[in-house]
PDB file of N, CA, C and O in Angstrom:
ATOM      1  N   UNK H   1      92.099  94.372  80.378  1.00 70.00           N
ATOM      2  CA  UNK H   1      92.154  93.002  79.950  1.00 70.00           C
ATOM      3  C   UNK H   1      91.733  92.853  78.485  1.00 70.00           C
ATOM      4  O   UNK H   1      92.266  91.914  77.894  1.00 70.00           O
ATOM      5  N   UNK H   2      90.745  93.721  77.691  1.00 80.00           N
ATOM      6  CA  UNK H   2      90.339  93.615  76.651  1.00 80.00           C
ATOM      7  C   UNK H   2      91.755  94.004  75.777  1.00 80.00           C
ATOM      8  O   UNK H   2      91.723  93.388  74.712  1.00 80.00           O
ATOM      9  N   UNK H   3      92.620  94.589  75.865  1.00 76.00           N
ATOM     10  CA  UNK H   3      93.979  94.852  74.934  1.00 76.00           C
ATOM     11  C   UNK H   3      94.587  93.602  75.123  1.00 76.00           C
ATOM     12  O   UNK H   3      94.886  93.048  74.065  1.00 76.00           O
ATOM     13  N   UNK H   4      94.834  93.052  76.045  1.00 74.00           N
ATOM     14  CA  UNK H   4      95.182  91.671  76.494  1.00 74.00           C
ATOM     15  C   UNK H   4      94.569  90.480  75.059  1.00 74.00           C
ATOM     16  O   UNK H   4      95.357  89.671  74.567  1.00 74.00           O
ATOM     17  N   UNK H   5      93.697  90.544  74.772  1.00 76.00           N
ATOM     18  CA  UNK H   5      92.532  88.869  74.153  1.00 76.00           C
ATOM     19  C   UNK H   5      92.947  89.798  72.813  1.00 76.00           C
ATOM     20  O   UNK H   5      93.291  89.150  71.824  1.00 76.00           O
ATOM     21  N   UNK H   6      92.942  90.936  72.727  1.00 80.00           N
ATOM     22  CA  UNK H   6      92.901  91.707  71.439  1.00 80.00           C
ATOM     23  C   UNK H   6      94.222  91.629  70.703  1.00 80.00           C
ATOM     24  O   UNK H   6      94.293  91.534  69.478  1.00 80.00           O
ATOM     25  N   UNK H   7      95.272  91.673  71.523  1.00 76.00           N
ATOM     26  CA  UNK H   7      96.611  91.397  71.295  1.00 76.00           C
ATOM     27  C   UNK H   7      97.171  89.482  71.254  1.00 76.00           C
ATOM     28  O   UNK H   7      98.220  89.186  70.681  1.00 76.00           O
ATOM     29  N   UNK H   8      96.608  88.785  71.689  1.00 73.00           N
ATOM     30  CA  UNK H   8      96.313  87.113  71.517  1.00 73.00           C
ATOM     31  C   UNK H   8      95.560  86.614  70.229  1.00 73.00           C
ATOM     32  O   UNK H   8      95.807  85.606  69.568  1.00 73.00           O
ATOM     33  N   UNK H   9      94.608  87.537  70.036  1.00 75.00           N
ATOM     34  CA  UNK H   9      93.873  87.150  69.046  1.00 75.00           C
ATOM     35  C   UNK H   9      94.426  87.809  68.037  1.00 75.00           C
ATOM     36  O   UNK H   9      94.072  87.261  66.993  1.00 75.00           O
ATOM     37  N   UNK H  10      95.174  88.785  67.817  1.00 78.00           N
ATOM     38  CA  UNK H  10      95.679  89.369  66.088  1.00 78.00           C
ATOM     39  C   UNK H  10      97.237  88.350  66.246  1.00 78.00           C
ATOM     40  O   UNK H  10      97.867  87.941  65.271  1.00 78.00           O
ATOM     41  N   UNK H  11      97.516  88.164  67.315  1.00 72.00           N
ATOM     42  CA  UNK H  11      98.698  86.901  66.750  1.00 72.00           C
ATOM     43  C   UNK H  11      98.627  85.066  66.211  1.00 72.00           C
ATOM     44  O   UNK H  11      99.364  84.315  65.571  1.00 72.00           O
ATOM     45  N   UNK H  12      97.692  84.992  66.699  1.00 72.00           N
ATOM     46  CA  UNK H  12      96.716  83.779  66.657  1.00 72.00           C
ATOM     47  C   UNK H  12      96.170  83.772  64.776  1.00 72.00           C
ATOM     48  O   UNK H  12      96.499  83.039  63.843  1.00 72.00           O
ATOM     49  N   UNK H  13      95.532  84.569  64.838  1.00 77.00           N
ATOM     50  CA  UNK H  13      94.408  85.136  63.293  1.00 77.00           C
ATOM     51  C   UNK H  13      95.801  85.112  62.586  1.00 77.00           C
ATOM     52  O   UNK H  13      96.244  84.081  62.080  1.00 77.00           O
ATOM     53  N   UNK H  14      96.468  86.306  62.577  1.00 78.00           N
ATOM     54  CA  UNK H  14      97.205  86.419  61.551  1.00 78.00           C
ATOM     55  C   UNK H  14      98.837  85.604  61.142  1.00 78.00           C
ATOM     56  O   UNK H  14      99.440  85.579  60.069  1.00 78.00           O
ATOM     57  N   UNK H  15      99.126  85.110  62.240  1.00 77.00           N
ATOM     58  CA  UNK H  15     100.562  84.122  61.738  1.00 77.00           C
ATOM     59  C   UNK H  15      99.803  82.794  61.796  1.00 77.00           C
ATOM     60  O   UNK H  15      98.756  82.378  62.293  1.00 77.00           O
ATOM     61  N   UNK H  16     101.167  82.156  60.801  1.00 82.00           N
ATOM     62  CA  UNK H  16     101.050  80.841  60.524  1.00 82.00           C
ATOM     63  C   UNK H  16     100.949  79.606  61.801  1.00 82.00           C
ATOM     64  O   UNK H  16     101.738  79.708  62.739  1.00 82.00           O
ATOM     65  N   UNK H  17      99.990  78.504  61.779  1.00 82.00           N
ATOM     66  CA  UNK H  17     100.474  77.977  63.074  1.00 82.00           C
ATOM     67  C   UNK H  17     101.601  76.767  63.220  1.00 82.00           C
ATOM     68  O   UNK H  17     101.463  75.543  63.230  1.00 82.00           O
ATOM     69  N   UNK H  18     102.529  77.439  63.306  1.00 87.00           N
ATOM     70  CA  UNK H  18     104.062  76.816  63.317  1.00 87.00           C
ATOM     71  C   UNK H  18     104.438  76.870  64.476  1.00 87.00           C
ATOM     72  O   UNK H  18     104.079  77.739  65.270  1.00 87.00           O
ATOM     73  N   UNK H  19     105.539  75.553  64.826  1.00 90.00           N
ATOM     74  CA  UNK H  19     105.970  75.773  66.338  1.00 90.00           C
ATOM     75  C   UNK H  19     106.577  76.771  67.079  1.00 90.00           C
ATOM     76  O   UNK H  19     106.659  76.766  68.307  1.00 90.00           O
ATOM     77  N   UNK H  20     107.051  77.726  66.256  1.00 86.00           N
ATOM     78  CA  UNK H  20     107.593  78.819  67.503  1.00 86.00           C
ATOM     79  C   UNK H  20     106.577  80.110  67.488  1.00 86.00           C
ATOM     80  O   UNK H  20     106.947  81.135  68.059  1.00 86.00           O
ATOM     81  N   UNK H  21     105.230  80.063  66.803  1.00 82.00           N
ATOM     82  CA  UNK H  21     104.795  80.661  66.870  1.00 82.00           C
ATOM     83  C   UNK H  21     103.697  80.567  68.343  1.00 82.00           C
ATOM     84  O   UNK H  21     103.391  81.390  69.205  1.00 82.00           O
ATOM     85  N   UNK H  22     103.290  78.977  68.065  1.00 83.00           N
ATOM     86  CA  UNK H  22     102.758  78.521  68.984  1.00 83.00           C
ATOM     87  C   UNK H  22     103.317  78.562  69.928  1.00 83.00           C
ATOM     88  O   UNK H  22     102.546  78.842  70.846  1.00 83.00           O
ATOM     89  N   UNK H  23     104.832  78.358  70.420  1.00 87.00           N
ATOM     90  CA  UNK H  23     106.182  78.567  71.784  1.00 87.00           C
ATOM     91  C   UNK H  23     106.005  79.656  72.243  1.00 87.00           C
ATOM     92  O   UNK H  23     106.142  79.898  73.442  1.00 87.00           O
ATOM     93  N   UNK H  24     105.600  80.679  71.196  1.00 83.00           N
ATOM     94  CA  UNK H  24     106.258  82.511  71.858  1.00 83.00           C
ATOM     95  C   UNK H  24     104.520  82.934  72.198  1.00 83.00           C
ATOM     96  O   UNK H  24     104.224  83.726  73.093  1.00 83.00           O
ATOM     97  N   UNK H  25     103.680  82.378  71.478  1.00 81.00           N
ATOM     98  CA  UNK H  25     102.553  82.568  72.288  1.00 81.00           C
ATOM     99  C   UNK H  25     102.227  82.409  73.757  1.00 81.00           C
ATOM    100  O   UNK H  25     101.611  83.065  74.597  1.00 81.00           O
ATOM    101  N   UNK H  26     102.783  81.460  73.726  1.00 86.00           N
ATOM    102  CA  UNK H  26     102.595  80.548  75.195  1.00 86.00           C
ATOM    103  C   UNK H  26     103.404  80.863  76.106  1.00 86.00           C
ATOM    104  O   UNK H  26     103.130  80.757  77.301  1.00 86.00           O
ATOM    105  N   UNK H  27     104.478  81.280  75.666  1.00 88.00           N
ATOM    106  CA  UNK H  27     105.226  82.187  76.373  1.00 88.00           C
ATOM    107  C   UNK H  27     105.158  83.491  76.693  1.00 88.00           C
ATOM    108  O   UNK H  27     105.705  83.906  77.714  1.00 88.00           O
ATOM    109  N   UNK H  28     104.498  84.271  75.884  1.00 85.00           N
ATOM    110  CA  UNK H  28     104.478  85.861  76.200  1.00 85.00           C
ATOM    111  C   UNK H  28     102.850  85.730  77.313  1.00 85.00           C
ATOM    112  O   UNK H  28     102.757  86.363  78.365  1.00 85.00           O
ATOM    113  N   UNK H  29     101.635  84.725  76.745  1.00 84.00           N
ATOM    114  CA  UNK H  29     100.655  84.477  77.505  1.00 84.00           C
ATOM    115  C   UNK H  29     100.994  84.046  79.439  1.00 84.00           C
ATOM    116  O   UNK H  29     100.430  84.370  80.484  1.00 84.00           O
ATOM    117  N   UNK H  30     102.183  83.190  79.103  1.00 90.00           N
ATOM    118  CA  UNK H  30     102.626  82.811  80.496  1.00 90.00           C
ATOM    119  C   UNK H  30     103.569  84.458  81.410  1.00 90.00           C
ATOM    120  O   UNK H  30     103.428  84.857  82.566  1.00 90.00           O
ATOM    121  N   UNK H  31     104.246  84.885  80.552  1.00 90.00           N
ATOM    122  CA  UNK H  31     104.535  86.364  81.291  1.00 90.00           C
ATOM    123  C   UNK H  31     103.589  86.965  81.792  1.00 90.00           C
ATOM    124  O   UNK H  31     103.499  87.420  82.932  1.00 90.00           O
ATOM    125  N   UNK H  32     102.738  86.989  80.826  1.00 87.00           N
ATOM    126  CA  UNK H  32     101.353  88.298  81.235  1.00 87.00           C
ATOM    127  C   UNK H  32     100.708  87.986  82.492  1.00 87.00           C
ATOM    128  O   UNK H  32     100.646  88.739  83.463  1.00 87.00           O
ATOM    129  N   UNK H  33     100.193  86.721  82.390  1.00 88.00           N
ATOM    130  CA  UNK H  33      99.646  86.126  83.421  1.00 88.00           C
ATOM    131  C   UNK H  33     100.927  85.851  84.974  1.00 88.00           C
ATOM    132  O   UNK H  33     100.525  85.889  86.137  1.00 88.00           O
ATOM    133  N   UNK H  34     102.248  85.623  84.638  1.00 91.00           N
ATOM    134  CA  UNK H  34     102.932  85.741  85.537  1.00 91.00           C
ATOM    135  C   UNK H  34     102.883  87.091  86.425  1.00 91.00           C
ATOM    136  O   UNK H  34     102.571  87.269  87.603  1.00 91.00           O
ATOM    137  N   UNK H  35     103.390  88.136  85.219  1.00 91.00           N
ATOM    138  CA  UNK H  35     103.094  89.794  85.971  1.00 91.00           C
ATOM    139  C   UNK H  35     101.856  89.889  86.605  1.00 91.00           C
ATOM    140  O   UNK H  35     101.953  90.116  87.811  1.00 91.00           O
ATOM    141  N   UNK H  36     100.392  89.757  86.042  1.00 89.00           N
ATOM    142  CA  UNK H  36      99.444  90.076  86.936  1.00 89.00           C
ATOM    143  C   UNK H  36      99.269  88.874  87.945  1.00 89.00           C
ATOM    144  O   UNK H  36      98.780  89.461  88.910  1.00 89.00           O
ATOM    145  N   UNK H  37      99.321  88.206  88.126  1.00 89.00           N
ATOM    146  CA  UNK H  37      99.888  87.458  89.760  1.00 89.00           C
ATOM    147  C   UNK H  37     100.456  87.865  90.602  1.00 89.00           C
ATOM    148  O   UNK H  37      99.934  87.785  91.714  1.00 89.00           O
ATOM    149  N   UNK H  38     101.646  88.424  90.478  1.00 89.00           N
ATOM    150  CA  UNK H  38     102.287  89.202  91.118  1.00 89.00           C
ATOM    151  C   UNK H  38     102.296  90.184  92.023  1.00 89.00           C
ATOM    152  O   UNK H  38     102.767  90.355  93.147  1.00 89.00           O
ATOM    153  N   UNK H  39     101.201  91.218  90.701  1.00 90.00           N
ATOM    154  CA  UNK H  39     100.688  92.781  91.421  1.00 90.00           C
ATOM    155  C   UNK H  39      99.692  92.081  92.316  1.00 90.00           C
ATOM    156  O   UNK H  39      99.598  92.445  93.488  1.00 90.00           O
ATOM    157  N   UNK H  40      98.970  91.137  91.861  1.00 88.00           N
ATOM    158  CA  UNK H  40      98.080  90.759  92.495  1.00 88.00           C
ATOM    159  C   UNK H  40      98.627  90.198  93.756  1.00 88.00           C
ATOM    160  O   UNK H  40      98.467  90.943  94.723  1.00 88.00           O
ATOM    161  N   UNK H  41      98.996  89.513  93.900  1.00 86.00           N
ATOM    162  CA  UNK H  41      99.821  89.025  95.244  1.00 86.00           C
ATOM    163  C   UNK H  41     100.380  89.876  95.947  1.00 86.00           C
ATOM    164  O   UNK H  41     100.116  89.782  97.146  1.00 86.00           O
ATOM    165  N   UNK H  42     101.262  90.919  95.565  1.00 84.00           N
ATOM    166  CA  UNK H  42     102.151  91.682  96.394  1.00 84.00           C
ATOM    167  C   UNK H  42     101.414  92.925  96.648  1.00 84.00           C
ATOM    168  O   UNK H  42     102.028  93.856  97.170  1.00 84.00           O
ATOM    169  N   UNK H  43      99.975  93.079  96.296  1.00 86.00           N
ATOM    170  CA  UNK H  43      99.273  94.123  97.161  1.00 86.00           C
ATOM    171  C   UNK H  43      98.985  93.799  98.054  1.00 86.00           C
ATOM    172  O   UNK H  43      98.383  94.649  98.710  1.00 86.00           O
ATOM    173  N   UNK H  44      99.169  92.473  98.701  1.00 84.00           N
ATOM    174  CA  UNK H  44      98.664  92.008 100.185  1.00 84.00           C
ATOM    175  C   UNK H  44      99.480  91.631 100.690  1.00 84.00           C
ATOM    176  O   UNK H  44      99.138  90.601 101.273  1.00 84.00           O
ATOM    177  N   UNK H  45     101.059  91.994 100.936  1.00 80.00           N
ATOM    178  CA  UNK H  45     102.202  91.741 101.601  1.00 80.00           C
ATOM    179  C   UNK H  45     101.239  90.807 102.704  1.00 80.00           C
ATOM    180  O   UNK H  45     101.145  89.738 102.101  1.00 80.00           O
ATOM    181  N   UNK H  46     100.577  90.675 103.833  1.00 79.00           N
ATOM    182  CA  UNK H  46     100.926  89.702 104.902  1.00 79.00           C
ATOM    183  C   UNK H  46     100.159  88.387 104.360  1.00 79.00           C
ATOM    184  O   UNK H  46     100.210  87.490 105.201  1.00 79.00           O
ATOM    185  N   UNK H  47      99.617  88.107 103.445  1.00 81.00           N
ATOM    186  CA  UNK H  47      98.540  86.886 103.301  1.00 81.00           C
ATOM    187  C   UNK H  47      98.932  86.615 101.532  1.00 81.00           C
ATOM    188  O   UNK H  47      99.364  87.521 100.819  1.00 81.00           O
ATOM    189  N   UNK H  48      98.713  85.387 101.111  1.00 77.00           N
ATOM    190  CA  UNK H  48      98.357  84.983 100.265  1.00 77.00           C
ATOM    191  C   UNK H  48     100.117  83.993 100.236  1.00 77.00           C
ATOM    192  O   UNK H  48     100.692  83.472 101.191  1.00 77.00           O
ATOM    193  N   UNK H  49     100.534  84.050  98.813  1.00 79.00           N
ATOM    194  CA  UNK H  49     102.078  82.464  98.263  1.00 79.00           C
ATOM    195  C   UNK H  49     103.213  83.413  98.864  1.00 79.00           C
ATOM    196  O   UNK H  49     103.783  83.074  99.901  1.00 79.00           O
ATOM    197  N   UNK H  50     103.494  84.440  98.300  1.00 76.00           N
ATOM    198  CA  UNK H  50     104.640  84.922  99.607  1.00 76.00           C
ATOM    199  C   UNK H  50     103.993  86.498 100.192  1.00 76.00           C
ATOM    200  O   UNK H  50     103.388  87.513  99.848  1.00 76.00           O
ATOM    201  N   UNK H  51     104.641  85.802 101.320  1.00 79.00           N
ATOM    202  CA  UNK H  51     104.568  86.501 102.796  1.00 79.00           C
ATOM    203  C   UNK H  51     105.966  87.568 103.186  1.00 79.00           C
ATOM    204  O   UNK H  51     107.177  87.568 102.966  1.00 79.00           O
ATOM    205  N   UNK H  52     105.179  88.249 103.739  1.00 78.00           N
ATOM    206  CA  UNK H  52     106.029  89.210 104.580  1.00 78.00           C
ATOM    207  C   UNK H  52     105.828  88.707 105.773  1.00 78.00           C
ATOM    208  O   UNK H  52     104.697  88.328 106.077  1.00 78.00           O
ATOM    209  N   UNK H  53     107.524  88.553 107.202  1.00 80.00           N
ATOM    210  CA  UNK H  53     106.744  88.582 108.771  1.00 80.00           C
ATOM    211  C   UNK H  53     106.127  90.101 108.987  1.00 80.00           C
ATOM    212  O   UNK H  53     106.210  91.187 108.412  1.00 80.00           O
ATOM    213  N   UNK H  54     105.369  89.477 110.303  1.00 80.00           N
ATOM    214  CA  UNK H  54     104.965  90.807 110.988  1.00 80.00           C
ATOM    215  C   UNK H  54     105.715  91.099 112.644  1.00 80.00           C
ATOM    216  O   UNK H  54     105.394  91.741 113.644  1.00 80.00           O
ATOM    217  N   UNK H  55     107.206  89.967 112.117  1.00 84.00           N
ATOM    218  CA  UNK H  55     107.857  90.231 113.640  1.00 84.00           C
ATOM    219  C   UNK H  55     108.649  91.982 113.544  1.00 84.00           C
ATOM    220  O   UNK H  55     108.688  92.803 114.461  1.00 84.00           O
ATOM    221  N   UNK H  56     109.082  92.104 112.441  1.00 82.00           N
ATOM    222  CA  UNK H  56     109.559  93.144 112.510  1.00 82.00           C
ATOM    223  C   UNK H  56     108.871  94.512 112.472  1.00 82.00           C
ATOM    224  O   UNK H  56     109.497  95.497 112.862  1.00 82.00           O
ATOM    225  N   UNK H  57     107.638  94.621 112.031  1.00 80.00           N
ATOM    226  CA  UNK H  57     106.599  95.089 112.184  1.00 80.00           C
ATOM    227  C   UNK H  57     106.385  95.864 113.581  1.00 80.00           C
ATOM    228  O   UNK H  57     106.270  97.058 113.856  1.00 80.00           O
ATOM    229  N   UNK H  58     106.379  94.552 114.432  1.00 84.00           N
ATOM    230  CA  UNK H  58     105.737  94.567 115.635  1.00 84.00           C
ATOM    231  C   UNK H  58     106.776  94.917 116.682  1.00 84.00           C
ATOM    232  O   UNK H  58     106.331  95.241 117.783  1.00 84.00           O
ATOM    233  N   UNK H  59     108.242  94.901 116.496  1.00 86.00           N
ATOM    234  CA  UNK H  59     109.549  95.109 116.644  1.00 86.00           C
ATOM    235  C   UNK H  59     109.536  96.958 117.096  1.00 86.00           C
ATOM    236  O   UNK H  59     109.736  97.567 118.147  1.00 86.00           O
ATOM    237  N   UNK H  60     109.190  97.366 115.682  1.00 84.00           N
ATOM    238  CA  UNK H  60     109.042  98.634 115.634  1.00 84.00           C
ATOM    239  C   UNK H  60     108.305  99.533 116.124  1.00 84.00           C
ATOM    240  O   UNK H  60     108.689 100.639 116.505  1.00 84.00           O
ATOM    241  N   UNK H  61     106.950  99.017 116.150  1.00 84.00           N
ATOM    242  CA  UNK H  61     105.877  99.572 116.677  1.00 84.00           C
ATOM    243  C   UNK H  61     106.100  99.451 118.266  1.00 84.00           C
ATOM    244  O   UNK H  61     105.431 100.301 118.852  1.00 84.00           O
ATOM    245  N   UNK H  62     106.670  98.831 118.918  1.00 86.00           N
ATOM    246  CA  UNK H  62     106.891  98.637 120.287  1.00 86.00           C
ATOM    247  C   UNK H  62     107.462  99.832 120.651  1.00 86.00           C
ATOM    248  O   UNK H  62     106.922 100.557 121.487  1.00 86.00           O
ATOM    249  N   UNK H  63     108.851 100.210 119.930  1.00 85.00           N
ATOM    250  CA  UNK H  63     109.566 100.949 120.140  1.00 85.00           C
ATOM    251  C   UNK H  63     109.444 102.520 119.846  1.00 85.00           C
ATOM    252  O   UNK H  63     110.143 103.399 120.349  1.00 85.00           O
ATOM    253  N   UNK H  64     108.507 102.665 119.014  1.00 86.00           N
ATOM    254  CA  UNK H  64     107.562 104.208 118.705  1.00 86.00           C
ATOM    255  C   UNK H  64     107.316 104.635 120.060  1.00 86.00           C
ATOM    256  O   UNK H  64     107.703 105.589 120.735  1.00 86.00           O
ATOM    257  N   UNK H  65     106.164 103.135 120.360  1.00 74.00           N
ATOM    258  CA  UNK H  65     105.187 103.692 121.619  1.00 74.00           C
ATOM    259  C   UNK H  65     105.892 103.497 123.057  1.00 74.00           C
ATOM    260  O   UNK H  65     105.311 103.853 124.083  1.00 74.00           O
TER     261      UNK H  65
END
């Protein structure tokens, strides 16, 4: 996360604050934070904003045993 604030802050410091500078900030800030949501979310396939069922799951496992 520290390359993260380190990479925000040398674009911030060093360009002018003009509107598309301020746009592509806010935009590359909204990716970053989009991607780690994501990983974050989709390491817990059955719980959290999207879901996996566990019918098919349970489908399978029937049929092993």
């Amino acid at each position: 996360m520290f390359w993260l604030v380190v990479i925000f802050a040398s674009f911030s410091l060093f360009a002018e604050p003009r509107p598309i500078v301020i746009v592509s900030t806010f935009v590359f800030a909204l990716s970053v934070s989009s991607a780690l949501f994501l990983i974050v979310d989709l390491s817990h396939p059955f719980q959290g904003l999207m879901q996996i069922s566990n019918r098919h799951r349970h489908v399978v496992l029937s049929k092993i045993e």
